[in-house]
Short mmCIF file of C-alpha atoms in Angstrom, two decimals:
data_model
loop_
_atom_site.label_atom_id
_atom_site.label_comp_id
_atom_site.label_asym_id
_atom_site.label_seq_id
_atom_site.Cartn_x
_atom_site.Cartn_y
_atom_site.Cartn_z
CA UNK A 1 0.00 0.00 0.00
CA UNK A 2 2.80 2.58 0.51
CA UNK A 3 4.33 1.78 -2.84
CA UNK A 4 1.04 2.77 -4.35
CA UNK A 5 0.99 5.34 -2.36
CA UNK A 6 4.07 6.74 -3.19
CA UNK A 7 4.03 5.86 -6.87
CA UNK A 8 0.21 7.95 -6.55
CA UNK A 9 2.40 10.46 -5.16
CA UNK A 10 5.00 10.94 -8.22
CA UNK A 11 2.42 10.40 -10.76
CA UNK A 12 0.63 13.59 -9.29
CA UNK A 13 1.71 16.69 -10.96
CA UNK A 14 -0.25 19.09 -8.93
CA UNK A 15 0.87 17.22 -6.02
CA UNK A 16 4.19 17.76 -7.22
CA UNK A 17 4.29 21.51 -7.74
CA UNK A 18 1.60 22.17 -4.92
CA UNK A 19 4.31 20.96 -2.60
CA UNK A 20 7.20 22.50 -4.79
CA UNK A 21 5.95 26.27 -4.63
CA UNK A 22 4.28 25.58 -0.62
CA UNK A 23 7.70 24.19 0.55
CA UNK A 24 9.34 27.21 -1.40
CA UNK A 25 7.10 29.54 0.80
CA UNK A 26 7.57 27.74 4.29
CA UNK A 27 10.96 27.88 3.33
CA UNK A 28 11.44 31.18 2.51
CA UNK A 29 9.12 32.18 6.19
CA UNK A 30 12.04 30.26 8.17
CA UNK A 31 14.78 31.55 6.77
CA UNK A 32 13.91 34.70 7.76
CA UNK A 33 14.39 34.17 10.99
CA UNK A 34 17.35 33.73 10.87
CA UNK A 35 18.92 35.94 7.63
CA UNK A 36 17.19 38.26 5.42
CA UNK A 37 19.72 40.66 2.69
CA UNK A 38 18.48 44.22 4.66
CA UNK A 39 16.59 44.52 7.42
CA UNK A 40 13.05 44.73 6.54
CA UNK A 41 12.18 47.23 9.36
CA UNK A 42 14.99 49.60 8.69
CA UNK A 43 14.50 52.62 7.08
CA UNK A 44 17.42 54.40 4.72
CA UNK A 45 15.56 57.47 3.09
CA UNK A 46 19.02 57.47 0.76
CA UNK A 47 18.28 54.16 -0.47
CA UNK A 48 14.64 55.00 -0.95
CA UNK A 49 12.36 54.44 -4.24
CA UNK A 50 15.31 51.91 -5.90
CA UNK A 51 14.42 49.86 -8.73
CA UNK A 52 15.46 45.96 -8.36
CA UNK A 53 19.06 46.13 -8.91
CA UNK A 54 22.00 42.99 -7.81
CA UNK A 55 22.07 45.15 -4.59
CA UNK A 56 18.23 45.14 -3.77
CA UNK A 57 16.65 42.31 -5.87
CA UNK A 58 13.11 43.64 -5.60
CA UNK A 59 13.80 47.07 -5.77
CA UNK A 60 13.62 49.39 -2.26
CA UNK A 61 10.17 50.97 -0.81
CA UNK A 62 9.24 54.71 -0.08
CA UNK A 63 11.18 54.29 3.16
CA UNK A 64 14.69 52.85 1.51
CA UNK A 65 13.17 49.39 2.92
CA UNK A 66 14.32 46.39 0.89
CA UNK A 67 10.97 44.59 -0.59
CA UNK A 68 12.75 41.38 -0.63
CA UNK A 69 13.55 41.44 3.37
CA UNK A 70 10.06 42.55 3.35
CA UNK A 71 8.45 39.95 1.48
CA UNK A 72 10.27 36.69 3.14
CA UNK A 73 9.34 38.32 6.60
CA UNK A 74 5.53 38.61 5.46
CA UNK A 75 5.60 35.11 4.49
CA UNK A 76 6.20 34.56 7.83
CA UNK A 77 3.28 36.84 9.19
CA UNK A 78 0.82 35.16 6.30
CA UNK A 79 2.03 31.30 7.46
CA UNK A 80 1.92 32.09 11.21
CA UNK A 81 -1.76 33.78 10.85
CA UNK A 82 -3.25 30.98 8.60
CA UNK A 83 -1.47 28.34 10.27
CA UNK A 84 -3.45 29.50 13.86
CA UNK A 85 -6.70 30.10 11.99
CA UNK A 86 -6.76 27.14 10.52
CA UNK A 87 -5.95 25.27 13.36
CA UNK A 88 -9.09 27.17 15.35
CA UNK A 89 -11.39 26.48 12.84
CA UNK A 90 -10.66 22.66 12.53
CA UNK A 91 -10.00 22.31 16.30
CA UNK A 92 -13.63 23.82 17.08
CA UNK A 93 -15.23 22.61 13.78
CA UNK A 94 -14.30 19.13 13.48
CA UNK A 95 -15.65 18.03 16.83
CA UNK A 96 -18.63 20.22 16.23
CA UNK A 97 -19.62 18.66 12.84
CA UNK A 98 -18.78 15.22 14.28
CA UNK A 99 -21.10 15.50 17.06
CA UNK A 100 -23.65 16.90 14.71
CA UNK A 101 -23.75 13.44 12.59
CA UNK A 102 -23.06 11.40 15.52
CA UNK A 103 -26.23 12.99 17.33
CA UNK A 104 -28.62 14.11 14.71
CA UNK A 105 -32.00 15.67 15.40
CA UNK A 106 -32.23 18.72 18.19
CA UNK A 107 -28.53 18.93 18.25
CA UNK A 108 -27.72 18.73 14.41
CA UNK A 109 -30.41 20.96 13.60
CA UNK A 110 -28.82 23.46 16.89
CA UNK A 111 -25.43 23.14 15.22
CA UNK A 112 -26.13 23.47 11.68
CA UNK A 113 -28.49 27.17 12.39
CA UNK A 114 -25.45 28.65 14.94
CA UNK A 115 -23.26 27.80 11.80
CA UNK A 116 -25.52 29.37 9.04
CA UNK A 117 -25.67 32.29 12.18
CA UNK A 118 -21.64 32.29 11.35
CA UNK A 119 -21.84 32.47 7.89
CA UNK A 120 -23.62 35.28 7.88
CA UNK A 121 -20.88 37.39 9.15
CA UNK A 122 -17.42 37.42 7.17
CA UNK A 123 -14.38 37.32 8.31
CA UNK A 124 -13.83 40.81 7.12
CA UNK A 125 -16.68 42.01 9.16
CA UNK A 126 -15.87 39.91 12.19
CA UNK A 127 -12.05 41.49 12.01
CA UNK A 128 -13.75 44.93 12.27
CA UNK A 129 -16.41 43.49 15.07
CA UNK A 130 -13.24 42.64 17.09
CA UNK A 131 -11.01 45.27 15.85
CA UNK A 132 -13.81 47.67 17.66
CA UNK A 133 -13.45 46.11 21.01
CA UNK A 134 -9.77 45.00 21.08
CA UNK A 135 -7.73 47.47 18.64
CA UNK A 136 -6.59 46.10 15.47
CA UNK A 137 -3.48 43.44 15.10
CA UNK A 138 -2.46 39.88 14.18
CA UNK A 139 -4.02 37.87 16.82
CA UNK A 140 -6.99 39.27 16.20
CA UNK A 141 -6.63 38.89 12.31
CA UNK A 142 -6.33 35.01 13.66
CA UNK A 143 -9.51 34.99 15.71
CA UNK A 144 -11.60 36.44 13.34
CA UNK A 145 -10.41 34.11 10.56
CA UNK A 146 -10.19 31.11 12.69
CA UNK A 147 -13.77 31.55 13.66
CA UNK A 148 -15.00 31.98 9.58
CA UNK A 149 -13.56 28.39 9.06
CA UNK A 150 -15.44 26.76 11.83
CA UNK A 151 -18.48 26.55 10.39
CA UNK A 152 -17.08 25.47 7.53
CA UNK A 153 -15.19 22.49 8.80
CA UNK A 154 -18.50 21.96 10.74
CA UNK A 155 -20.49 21.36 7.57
CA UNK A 156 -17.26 19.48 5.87
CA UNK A 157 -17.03 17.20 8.82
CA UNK A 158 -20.55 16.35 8.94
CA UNK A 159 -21.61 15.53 5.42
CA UNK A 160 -18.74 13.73 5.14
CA UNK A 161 -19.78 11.85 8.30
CA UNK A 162 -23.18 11.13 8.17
CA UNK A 163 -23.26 8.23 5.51
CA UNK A 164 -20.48 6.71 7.52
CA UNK A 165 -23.04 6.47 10.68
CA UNK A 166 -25.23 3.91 8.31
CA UNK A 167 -22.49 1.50 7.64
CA UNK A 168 -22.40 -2.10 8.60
CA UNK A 169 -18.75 -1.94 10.32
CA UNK A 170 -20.42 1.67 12.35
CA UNK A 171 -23.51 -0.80 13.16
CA UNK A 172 -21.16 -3.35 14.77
CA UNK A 173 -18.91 -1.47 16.79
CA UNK A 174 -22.65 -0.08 18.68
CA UNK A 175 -23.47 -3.63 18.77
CA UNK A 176 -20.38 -3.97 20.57
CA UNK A 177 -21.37 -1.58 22.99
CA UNK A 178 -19.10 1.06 21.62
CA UNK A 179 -19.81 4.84 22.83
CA UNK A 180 -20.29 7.57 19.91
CA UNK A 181 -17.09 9.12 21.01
CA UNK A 182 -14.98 6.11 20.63
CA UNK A 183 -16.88 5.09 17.11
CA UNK A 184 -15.90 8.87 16.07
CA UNK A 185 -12.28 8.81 17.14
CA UNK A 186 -11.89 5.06 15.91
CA UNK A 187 -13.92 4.71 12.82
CA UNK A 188 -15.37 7.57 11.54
CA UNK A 189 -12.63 10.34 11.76
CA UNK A 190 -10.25 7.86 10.42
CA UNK A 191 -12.34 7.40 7.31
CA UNK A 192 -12.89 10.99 6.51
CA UNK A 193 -9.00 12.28 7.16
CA UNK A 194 -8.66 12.88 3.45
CA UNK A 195 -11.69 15.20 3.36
CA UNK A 196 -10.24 17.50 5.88
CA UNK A 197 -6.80 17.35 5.00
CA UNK A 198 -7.81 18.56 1.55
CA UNK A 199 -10.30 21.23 3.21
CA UNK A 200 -7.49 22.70 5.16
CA UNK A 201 -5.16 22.92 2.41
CA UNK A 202 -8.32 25.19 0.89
CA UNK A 203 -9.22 27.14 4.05
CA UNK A 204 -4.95 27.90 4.53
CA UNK A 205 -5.12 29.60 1.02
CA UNK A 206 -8.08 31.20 1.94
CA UNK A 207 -6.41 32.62 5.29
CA UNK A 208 -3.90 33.56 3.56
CA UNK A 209 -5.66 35.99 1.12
CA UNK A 210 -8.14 36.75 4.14
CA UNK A 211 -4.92 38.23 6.12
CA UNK A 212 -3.87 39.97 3.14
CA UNK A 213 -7.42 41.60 2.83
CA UNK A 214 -7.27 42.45 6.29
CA UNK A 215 -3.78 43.97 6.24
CA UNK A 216 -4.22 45.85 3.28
CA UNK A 217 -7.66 47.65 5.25
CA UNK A 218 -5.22 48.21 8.64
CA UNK A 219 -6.73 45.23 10.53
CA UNK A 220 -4.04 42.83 10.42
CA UNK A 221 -0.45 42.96 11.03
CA UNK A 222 0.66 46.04 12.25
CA UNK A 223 3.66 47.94 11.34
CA UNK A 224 6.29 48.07 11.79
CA UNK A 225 6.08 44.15 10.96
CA UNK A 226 5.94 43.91 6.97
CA UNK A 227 2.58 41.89 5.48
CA UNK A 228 1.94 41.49 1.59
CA UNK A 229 -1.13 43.14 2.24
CA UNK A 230 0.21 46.54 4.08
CA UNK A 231 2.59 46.42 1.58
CA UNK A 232 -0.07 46.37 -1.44
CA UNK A 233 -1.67 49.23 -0.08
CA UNK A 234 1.39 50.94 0.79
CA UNK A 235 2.10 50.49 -3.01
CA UNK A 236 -0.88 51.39 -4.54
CA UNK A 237 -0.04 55.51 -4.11
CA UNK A 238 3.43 54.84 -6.29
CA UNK A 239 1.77 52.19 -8.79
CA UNK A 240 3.12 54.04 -11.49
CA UNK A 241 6.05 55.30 -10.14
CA UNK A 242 7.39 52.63 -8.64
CA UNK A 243 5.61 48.80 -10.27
CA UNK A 244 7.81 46.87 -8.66
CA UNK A 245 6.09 48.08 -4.83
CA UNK A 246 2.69 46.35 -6.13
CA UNK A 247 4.20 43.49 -8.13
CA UNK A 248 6.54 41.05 -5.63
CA UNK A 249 4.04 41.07 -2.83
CA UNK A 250 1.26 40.58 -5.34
CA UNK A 251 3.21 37.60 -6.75
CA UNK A 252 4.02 36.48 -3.39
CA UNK A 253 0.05 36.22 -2.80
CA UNK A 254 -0.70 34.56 -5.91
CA UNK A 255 2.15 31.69 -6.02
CA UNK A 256 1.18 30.81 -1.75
CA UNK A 257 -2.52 30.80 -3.02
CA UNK A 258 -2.08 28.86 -6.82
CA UNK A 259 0.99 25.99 -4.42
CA UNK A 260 -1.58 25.80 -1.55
CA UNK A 261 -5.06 25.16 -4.60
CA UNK A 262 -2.63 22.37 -6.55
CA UNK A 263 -1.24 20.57 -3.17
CA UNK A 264 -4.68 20.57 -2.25
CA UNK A 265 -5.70 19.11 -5.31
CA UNK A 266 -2.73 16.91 -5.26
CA UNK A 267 -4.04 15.40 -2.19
CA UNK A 268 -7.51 14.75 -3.26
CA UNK A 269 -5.85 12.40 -6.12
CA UNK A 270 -3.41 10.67 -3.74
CA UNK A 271 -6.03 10.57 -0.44
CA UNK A 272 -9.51 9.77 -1.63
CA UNK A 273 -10.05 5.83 -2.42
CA UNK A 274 -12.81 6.58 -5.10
CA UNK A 275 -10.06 9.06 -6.98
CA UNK A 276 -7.56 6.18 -6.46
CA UNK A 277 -9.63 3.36 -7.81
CA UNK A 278 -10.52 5.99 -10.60
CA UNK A 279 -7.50 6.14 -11.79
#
């Protein structure tokens, strides 16, 4: 099985790249930690407005900032957002939707209205909800985004569930005297890994543009700690002036987004046993 596995794996292409451009991101977020070219907080107002030269490879900002330093540092501040929103929506959502299909009736139908209750407020709007009572920054980027993806891992995890509940090998382990928590945990979570593995690959890409979004507005990070999306709308008053402001954080946005949609993908092919026997 983990020759097929693996052989799936190589024989994926979006798989392939997904995980060539992500890796290239995560990459480039912990290496800045340790060495960037300039210092991406440091202003030099002789260096300032700089086109991308061997000395500054993405050119220099309105502050003599080096967009490069700037950009591997944001990666940082985009993976360390997404990476605790996702985790908040899938550690609240998953047992949420689980209990939903493992309950049914008062309790699914009381889950399944607070989620469409969650739905109808954005993560944009939630940002500025929490922004009004706690001032604006990165943690509360998080919570705001964390709690838009619980309803959806809610919903994820309990479709994805609730044929499971109906199966003969479900029907046994009750028979067995088996409590719904231990036939969750033992048979049905098991069984539906792929789903949310796939789902979170989706909802990181999502974070990801949703803490650019909220950046760009002034509700996310907070200088002077560079994000793509303070830098976009930093760029957008020299757009003409000065391309290059708009275009490597833009870029950066679009290749984290395009790895994170193909690994996603990539996973569906290797992960889901109907894809498999598919193909």
């Amino acid at each position: 099985m983990i020759a097929a596995t693996f052989r799936s794996v190589r024989s994926s292409r979006n798989l392939m790249i997904g995980l060539a451009i992500t890796g290239l991101m995560v990459a480039m977020a912990l290496v800045s930690f340790v060495w960037t070219p300039h210092s991406p907080t440091g202003l030099n107002i002789l260096s300032k407005m700089q086109a991308p030269s061997a000395r500054h490879l993405f050119g220099t900002d309105a502050f003599g900032r080096d967009v490069f330093s700037m950009v591997m540092t944001g990666a940082w501040n985009s993976l360390s957002v997404s990476i605790v929103a996702v985790a908040v929506g899938m550690g609240a959502g998953v047992p949420l939707g689980a209990l939903a299909a493992a309950r049914g009736g008062v309790i699914d139908g009381l889950i399944m209205r607070m989620n469409d209750l969650a739905f109808a407020f954005p993560a944009l709007l939630t940002a500025v909800i929490i922004t009004a009572i706690f001032g604006p920054g990165a943690i509360n980027a998080m919570i705001a985004i964390g709690i838009f993806n619980v309803p959806v891992f809610a919903r994820i995890t309990r479709g994805a569930s609730l044929g499971l509940w109906s199966r003969d090998f479900v029907r046994a382990a009750r028979c067995a005297g088996r409590s719904d928590v231990a036939i969750t945990l033992s048979h049905i979570l098991p069984n539906i890994n792929h789903v949310l593995v796939v789902q979170a690959t989706i909802q990181f890409a999502l974070a990801i543009v949703a803490e650019a979004g909220l950046s760009y507005v002034g509700l996310g990070t907070q200088p002077p700690q560079p994000s793509w999306g303070k830098m976009l709308n930093d760029a957008q008053t020299y757009i003409y002036d000065a391309p290059w402001l708009a275009i490597f954080p833009g870029l950066a946005i679009t290749l984290a987004v395009l790895g994170l949609n193909l690994l996603g993908d990539g996973l569906r092919d290797v992960l889901d046993p109907r894809v498999r026997r598919q193909r």
